mmCIF file of C-alpha atoms in Angstrom:
data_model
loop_
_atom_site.group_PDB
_atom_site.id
_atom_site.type_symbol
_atom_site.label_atom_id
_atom_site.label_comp_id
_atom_site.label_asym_id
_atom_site.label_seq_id
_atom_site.Cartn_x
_atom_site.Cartn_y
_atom_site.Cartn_z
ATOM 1 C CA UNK E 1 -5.623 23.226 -1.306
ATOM 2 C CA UNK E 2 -8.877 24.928 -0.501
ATOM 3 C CA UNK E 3 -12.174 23.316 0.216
ATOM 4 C CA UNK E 4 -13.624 23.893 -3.024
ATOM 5 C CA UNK E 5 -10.964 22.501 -4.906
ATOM 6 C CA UNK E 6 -10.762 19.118 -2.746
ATOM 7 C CA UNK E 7 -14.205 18.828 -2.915
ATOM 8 C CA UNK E 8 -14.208 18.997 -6.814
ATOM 9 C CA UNK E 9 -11.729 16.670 -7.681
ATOM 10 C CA UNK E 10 -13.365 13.810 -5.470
ATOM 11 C CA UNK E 11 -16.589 14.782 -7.171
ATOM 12 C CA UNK E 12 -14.717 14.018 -10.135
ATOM 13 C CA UNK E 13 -13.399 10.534 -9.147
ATOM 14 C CA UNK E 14 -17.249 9.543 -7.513
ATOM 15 C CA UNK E 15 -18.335 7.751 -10.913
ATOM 16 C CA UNK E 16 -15.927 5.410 -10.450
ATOM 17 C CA UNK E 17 -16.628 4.131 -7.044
ATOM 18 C CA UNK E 18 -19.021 1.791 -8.166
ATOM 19 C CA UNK E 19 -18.970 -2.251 -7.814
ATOM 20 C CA UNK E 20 -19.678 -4.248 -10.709
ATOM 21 C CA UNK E 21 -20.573 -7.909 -9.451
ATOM 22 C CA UNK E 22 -19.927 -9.292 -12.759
ATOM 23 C CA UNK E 23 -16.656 -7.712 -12.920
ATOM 24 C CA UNK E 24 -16.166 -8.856 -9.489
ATOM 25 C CA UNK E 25 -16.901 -12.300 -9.771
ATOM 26 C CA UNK E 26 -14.556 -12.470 -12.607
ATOM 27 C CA UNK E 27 -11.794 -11.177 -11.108
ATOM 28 C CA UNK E 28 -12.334 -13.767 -8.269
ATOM 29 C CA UNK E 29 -12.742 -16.810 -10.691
ATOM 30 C CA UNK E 30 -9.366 -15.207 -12.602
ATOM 31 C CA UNK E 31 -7.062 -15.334 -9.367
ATOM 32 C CA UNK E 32 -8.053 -17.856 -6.943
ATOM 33 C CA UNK E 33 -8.714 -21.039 -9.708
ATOM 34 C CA UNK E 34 -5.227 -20.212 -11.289
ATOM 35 C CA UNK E 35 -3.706 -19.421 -7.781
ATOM 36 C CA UNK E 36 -4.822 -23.190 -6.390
ATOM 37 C CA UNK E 37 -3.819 -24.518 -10.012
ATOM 38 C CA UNK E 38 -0.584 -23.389 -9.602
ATOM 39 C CA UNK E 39 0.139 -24.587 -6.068
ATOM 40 C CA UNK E 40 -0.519 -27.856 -7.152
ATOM 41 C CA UNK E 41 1.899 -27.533 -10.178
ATOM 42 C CA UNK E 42 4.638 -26.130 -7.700
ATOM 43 C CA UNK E 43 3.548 -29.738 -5.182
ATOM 44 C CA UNK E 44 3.884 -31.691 -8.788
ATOM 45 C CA UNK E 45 6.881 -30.539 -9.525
ATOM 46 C CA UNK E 46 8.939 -31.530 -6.923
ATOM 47 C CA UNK E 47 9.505 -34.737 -8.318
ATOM 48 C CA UNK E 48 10.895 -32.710 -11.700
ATOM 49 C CA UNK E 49 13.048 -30.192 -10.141
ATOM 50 C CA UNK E 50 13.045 -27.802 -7.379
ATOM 51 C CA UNK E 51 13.851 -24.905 -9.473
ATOM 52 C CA UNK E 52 10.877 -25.216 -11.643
ATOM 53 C CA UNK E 53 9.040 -25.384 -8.178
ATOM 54 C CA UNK E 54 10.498 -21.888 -7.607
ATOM 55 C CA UNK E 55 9.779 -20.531 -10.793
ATOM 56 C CA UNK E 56 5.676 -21.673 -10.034
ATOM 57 C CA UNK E 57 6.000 -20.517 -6.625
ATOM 58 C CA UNK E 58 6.740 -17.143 -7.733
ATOM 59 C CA UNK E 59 4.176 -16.858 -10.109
ATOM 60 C CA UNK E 60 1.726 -18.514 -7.237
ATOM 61 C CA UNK E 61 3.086 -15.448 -4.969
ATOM 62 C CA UNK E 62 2.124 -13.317 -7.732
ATOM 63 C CA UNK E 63 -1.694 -14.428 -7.505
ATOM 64 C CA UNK E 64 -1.651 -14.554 -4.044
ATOM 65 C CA UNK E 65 -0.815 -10.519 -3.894
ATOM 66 C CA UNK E 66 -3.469 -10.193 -6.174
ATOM 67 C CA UNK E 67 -5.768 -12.149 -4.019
ATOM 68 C CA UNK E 68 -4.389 -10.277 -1.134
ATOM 69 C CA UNK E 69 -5.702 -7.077 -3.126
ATOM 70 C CA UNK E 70 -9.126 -8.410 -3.801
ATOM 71 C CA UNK E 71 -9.172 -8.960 0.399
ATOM 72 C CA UNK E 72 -8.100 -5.048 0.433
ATOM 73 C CA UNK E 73 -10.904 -4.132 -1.764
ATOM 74 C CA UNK E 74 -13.530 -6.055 0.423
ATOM 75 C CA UNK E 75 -11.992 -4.187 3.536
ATOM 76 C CA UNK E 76 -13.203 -0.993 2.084
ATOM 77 C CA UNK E 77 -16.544 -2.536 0.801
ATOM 78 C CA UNK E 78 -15.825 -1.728 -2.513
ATOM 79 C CA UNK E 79 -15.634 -5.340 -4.090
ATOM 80 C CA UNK E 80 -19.419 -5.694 -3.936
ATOM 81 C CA UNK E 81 -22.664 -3.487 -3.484
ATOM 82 C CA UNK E 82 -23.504 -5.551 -0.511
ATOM 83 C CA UNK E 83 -21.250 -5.226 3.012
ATOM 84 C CA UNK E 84 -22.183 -8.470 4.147
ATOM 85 C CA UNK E 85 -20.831 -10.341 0.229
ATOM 86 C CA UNK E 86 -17.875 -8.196 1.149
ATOM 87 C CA UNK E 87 -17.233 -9.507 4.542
ATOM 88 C CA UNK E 88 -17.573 -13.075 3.707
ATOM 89 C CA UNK E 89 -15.347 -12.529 0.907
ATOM 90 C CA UNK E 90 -12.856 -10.829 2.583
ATOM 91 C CA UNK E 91 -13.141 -13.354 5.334
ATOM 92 C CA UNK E 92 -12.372 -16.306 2.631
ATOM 93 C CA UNK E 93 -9.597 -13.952 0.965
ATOM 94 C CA UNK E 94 -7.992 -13.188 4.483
ATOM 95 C CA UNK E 95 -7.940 -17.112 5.478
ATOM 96 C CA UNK E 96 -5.759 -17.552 2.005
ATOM 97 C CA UNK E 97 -3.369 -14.137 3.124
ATOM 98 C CA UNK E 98 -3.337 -15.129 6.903
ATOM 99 C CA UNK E 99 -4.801 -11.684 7.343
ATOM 100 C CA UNK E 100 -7.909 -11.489 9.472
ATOM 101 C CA UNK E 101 -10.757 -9.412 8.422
ATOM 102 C CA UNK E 102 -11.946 -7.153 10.988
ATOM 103 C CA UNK E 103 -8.802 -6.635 12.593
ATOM 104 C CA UNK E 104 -6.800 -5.216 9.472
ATOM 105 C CA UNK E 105 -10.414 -3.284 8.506
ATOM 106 C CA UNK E 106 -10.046 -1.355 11.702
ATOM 107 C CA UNK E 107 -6.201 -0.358 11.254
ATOM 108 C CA UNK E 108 -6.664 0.121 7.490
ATOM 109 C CA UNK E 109 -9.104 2.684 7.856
ATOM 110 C CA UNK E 110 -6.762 4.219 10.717
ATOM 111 C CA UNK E 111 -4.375 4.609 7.904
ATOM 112 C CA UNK E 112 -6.604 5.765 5.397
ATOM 113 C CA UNK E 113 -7.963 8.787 7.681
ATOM 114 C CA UNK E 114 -4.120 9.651 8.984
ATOM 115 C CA UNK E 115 -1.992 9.244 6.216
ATOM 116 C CA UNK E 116 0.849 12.206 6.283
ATOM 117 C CA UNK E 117 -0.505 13.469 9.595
ATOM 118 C CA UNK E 118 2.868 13.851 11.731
ATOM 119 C CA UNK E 119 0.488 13.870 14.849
ATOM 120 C CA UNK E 120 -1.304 10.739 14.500
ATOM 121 C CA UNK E 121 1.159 8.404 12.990
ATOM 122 C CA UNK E 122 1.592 4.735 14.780
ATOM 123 C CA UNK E 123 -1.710 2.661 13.489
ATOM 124 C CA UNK E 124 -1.891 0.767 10.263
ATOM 125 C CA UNK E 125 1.401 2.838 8.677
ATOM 126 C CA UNK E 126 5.248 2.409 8.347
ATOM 127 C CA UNK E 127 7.206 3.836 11.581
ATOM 128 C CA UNK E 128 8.498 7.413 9.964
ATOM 129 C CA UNK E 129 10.732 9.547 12.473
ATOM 130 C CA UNK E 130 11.711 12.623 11.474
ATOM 131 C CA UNK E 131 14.819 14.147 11.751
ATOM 132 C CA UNK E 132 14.376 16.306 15.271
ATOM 133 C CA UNK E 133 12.618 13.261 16.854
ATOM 134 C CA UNK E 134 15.596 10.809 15.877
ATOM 135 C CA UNK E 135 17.729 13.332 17.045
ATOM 136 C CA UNK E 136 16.354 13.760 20.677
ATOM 137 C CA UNK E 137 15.689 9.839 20.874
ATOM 138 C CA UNK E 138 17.416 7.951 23.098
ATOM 139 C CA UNK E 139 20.253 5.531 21.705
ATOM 140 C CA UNK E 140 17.844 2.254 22.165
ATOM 141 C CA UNK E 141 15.495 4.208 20.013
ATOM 142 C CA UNK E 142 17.469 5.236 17.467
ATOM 143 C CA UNK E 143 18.515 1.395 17.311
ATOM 144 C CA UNK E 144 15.665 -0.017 17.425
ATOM 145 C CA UNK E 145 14.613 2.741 14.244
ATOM 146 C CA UNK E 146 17.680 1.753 12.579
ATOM 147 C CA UNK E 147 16.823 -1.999 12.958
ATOM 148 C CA UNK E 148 13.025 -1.647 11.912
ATOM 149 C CA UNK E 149 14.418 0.547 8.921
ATOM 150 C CA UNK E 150 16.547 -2.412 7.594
ATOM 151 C CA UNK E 151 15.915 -3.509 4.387
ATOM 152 C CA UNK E 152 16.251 -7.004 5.457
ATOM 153 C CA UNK E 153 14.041 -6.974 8.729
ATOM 154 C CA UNK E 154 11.468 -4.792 7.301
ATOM 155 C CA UNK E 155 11.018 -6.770 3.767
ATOM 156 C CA UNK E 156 12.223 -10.154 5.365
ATOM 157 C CA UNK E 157 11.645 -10.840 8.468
ATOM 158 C CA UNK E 158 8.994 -7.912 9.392
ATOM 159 C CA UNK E 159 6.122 -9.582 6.955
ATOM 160 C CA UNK E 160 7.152 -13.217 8.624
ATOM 161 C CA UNK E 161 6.609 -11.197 11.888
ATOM 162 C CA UNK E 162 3.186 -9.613 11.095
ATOM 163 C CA UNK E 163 1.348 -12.200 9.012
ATOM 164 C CA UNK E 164 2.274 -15.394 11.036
ATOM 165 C CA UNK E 165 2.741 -13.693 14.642
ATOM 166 C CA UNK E 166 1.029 -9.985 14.417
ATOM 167 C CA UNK E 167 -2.128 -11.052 13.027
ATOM 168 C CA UNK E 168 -3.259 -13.849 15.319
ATOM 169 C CA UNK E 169 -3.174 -11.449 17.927
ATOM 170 C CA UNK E 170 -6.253 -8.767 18.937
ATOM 171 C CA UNK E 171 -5.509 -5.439 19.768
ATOM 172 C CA UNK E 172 -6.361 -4.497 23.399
ATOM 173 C CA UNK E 173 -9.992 -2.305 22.112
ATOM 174 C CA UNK E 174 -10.810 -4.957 19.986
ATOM 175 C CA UNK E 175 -14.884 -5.352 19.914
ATOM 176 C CA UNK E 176 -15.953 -8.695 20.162
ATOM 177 C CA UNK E 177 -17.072 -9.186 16.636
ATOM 178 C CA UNK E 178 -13.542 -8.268 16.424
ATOM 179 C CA UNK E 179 -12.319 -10.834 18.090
ATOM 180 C CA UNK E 180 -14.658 -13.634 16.963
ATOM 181 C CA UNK E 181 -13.873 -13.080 13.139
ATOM 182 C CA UNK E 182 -9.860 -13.292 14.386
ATOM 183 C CA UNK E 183 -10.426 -16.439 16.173
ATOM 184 C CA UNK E 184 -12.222 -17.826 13.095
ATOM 185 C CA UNK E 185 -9.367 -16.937 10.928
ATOM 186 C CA UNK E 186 -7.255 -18.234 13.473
ATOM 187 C CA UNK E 187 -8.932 -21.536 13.218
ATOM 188 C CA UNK E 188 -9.571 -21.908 9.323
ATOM 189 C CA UNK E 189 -6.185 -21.277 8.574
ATOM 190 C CA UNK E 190 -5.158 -24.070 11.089
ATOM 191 C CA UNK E 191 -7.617 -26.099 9.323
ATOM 192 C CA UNK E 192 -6.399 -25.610 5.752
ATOM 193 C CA UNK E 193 -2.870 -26.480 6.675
ATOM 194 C CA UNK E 194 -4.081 -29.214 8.692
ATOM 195 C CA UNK E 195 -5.566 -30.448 5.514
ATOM 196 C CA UNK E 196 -2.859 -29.475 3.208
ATOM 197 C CA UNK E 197 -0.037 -31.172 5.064
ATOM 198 C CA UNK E 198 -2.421 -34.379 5.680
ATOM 199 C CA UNK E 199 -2.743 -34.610 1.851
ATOM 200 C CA UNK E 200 0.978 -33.648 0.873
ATOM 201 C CA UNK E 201 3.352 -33.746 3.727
ATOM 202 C CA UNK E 202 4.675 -31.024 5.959
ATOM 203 C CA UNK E 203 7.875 -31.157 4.311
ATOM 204 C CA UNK E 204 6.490 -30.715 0.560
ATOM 205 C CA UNK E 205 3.972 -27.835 2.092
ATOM 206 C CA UNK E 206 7.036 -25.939 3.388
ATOM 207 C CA UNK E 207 8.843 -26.248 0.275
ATOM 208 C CA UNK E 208 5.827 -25.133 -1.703
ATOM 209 C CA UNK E 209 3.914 -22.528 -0.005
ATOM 210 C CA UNK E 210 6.965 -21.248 2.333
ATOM 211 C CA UNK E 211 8.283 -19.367 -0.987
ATOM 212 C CA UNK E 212 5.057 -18.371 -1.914
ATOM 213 C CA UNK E 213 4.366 -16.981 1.671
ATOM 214 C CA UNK E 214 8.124 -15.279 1.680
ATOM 215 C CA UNK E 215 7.524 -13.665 -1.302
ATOM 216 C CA UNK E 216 4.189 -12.442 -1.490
ATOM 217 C CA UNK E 217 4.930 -11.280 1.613
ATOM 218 C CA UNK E 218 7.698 -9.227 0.331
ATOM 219 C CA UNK E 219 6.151 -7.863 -2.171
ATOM 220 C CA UNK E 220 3.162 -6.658 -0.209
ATOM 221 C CA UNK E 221 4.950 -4.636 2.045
ATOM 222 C CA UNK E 222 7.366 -3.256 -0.729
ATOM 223 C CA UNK E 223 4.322 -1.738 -2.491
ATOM 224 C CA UNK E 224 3.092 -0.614 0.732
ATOM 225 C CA UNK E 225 6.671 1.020 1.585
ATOM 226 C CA UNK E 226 7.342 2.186 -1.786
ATOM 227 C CA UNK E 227 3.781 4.267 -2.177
ATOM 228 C CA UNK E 228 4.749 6.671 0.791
ATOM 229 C CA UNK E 229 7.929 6.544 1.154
ATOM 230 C CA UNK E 230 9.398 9.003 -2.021
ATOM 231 C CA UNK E 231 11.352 11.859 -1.653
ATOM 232 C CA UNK E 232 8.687 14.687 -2.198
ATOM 233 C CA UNK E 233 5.747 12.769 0.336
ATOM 234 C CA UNK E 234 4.077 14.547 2.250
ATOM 235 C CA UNK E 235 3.763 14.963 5.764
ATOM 236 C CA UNK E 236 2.245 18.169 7.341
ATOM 237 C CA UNK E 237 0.708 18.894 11.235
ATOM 238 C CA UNK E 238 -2.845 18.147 12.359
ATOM 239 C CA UNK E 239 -3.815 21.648 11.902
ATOM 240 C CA UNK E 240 -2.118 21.748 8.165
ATOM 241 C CA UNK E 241 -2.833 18.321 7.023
ATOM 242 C CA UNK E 242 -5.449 17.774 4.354
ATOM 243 C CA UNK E 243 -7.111 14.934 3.639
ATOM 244 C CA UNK E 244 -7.151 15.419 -0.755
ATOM 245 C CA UNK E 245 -3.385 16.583 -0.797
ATOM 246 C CA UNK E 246 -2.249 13.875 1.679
ATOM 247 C CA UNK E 247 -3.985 11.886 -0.997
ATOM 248 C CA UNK E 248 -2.686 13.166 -4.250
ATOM 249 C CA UNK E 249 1.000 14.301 -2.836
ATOM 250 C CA UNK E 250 1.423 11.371 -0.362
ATOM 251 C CA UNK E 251 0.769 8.401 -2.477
ATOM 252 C CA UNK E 252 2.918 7.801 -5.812
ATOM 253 C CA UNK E 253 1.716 6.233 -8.989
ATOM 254 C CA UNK E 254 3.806 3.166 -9.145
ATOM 255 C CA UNK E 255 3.658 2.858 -12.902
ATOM 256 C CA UNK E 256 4.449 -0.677 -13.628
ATOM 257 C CA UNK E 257 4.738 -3.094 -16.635
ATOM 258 C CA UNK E 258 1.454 -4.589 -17.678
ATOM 259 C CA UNK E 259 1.674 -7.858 -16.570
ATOM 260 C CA UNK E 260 2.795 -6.802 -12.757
ATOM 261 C CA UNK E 261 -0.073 -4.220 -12.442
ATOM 262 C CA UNK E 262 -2.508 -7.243 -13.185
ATOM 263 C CA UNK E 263 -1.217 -9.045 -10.405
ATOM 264 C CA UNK E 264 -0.985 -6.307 -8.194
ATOM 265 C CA UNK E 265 -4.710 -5.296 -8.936
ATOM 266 C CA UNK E 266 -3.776 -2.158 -10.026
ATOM 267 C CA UNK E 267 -2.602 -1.226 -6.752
ATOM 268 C CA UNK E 268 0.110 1.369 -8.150
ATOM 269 C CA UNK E 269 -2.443 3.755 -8.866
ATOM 270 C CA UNK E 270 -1.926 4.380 -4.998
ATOM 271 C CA UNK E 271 -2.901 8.432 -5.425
ATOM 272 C CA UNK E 272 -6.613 7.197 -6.854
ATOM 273 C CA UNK E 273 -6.818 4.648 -4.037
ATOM 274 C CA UNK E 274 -6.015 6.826 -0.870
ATOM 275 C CA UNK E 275 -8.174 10.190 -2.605
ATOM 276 C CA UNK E 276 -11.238 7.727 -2.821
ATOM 277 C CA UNK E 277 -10.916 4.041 -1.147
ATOM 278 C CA UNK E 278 -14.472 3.118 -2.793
ATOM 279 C CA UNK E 279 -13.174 2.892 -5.626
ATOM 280 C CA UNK E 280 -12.483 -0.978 -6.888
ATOM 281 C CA UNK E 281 -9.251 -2.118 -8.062
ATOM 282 C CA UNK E 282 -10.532 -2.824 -11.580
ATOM 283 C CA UNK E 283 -11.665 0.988 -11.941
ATOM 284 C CA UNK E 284 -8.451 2.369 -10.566
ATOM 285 C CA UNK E 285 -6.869 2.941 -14.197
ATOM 286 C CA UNK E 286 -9.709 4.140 -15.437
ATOM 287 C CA UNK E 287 -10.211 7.184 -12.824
ATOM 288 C CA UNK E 288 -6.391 7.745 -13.233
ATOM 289 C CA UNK E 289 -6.721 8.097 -16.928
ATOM 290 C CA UNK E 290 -9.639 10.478 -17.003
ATOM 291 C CA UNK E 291 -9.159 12.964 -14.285
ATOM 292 C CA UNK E 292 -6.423 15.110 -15.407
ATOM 293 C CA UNK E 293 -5.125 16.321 -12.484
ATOM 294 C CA UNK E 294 -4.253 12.983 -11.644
ATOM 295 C CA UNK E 295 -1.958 11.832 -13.771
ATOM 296 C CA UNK E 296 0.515 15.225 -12.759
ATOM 297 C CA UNK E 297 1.318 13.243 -9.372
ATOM 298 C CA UNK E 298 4.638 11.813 -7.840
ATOM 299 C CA UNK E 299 5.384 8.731 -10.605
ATOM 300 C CA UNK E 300 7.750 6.101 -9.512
ATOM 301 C CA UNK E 301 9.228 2.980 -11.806
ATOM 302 C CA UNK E 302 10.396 0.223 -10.939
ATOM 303 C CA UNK E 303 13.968 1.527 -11.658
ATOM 304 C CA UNK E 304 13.218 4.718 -9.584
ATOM 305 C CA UNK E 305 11.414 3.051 -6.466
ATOM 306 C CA UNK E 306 14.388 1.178 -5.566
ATOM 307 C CA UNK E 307 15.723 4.854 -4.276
ATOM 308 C CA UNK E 308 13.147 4.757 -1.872
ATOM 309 C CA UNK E 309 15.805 2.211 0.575
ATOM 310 C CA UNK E 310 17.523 5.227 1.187
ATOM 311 C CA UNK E 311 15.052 7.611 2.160
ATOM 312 C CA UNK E 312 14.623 6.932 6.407
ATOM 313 C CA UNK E 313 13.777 10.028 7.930
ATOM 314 C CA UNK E 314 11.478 13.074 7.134
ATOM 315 C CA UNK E 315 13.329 16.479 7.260
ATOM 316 C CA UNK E 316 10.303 19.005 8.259
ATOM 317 C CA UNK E 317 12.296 21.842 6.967
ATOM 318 C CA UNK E 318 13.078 20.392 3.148
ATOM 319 C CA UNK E 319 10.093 18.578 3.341
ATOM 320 C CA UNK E 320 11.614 15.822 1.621
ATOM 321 C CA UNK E 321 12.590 12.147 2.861
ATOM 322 C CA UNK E 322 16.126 12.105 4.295
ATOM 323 C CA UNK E 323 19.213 9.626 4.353
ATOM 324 C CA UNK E 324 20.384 9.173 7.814
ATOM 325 C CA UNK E 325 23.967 10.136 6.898
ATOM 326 C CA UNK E 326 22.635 13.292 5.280
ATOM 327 C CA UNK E 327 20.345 13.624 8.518
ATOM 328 C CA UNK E 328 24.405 14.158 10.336
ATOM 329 C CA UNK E 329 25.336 17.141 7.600
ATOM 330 C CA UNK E 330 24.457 20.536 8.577
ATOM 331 C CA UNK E 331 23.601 21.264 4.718
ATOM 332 C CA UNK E 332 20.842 18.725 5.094
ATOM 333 C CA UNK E 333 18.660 21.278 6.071
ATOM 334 C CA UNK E 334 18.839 22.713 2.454
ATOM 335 C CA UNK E 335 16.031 21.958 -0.278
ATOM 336 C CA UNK E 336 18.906 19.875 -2.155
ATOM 337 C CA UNK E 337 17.906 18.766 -6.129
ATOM 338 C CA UNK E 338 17.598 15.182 -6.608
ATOM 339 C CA UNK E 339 18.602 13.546 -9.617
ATOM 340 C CA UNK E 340 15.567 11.423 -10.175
ATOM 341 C CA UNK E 341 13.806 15.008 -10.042
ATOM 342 C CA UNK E 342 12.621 16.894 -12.934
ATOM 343 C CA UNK E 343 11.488 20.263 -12.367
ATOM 344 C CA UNK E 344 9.641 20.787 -15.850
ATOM 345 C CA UNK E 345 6.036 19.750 -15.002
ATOM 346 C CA UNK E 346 4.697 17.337 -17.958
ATOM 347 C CA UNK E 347 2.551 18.898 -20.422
ATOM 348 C CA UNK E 348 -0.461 17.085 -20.797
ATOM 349 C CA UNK E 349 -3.499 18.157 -23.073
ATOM 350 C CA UNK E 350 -6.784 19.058 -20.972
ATOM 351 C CA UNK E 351 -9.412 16.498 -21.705
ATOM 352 C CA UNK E 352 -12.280 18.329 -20.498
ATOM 353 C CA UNK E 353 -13.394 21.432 -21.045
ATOM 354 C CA UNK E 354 -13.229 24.515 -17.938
ATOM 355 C CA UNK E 355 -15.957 26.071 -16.693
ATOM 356 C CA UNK E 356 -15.301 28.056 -13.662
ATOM 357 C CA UNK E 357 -12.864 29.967 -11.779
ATOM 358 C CA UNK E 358 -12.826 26.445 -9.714
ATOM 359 C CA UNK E 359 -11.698 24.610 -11.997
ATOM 360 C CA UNK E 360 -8.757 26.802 -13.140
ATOM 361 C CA UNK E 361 -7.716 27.139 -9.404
ATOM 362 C CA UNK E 362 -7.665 23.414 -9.258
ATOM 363 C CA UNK E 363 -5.796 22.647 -12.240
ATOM 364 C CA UNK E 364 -3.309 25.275 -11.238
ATOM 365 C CA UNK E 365 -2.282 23.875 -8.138
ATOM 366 C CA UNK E 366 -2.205 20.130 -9.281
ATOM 367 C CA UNK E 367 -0.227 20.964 -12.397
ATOM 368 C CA UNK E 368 2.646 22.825 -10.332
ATOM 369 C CA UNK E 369 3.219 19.483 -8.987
ATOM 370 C CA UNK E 370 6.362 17.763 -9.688
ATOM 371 C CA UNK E 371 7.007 14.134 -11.426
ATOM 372 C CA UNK E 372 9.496 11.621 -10.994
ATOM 373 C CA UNK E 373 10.505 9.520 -13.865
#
């Protein structure tokens, strides 16, 4: 993708990278009233049954992701028009998450600004290997890849790992405002359990919030797994890699039912958030749904994400995600047809009207994209 054409299609997503307090506020007063609400249901009902206290937990984990997304927006200042509203609402929202604010700003925006770049991978992403480097690794490394590639330690014990252990840590460059705000999470959050186990017992806090934790924990790093790790990502060189295509090619539209894209805040429409992170959660959908070349991106389901667990290495040649078994077969190396691949591109009607050479040279290359269904 050329200059021009990047440069248009972000100009096209700009009107949508505004804050609306109002909108804002509500979507605060819709997730962290019900969330609270419902952690006291789950503490009431552990006289009733501890099923039923499962069932609430899993809703509460539910609103907690969605809180967890609200932090996320604040991270990029796009919750509010003001940085400083942001930071002490992402500060509040990071307390609730365990996440502290500066710390994941920093390695966020690492992502952001590296995504798909084989040469700068190791900050704020999933550990991808491709095939040559797991190849020439030692055997500890390959292990240790294999290990961090588990389903279970990566979606179990990897967000135990990161939000109670990783995050109470600084990095080594860490400036001191850095450090303060990660000290002051470290202390609130001590505070709040403090509080909570004074006023309900440590054994009814574990039973309530440890599923809660567990599985919004989960399901935070399954969306973040899921939205770059599909067979046709994209990965390309320092000197190849653009910014827009890493953007639009590298993170999938996780189209899911209604009620799960609430409480993910929209997240799913990944391909919006990575070509523009000012945009707010609550105008995700909306930039999706009028900028055509959009909605001709990599589209995952629920039903077709869950291929995504097999996909552990990135084959350079193919350039296509990679089993490790077919990593071991010389025919790897072929462009091979997958079955959750369609080849006819989706015809959608144009919804605005061309008027340039520009825009035809955009379309064209965004259309010869392929979906998954």
């Amino acid at each position: 993708m050329n200059k021009e054409n990047s440069k248009w299609l972000r100009k096209q997503v700009a009107p949508y990278e505004k804050a609306n307090t109002a909108a804002s506020v509500r979507q605060l007063v819709n997730t962290i009233l019900p969330f609270c609400l419902i952690w006291y249901l789950a503490y009431e009902s552990l006289s009733v049954s501890y099923l039923l206290t499962l069932a609430l937990a899993t809703v509460g984990a539910g609103f907690m992701t969605r809180i967890f997304i609200i932090f996320h927006d604040c991270c990029h200042y796009s919750f509010f028009k003001s940085r400083k509203a942001n930071k002490i609402v992402g500060t509040i929202t990071g307390i609730l998450t365990f996440f502290p604010y500066n710390q994941w700003q920093h390695s966020h925006s690492v992502h952001h600004a590296t995504s798909g770049n084989l040469d700068k991978r190791g900050t704020g992403d999933i550990w991808v290997m491709t095939v040559n480097e797991y190849r020439e690794a030692s055997f500890w490394q390959r292990l240790s890849y294999r290990l961090y590639r588990n389903p279970f330690v990566m979606f179990i014990l990897g967000p135990i790992y990161v939000f109670l252990i990783g995050n109470r840590f600084n990095r080594k460059e860490a400036r001191w405002n850095e450090r303060f705000n990660t000290y002051f999470t470290n202390a609130a959050i001590a505070a709040v359990v403090s509080l909570l186990i004074w006023a309900v017992g440590w054994e009814a806090f574990l039973l309530v919030e440890g599923p809660i934790f567990l599985i919004a924990g989960s399901a935070g790093v399954w969306l973040f797994y899921v939205q770059h790790t599909f067979e046709d990502s994209y990965f390309k060189e320092d000197e190849h890699w653009n910014y827009v295509k890493a953007a639009v090619e590298g993170s999938s539209f996780y189209k899911l039912p209604k009620p799960l894209q609430w409480l993910t805040g929209n997240i799913g429409f990944h391909h919006v958030h990575h070509l523009s992170p000012r945009v707010p959660n609550y105008q995700l959908e909306a930039a999706h749904n009028q900028t055509l070349p959009l909605q001709n991106v990599p589209t995952i389901t629920l039903r077709t994400s869950l291929s995504s667990l097999r996909f552990r290495l990135w084959d350079e040649e193919s350039e296509k995600f990679i089993t490790f078994r077919a990593a071991r077969e010389p025919r790897a190396r072929k462009r091979k047809e997958s079955p959750t691949t369609v080849n006819k591109v989706k015809q959608i009607k144009p919804c605005f009207h061309p008027s340039s050479d520009k825009l035809d040279r955009a379309k064209t290359w965004f259309f010869n994209r392929r979906t998954i269904h």
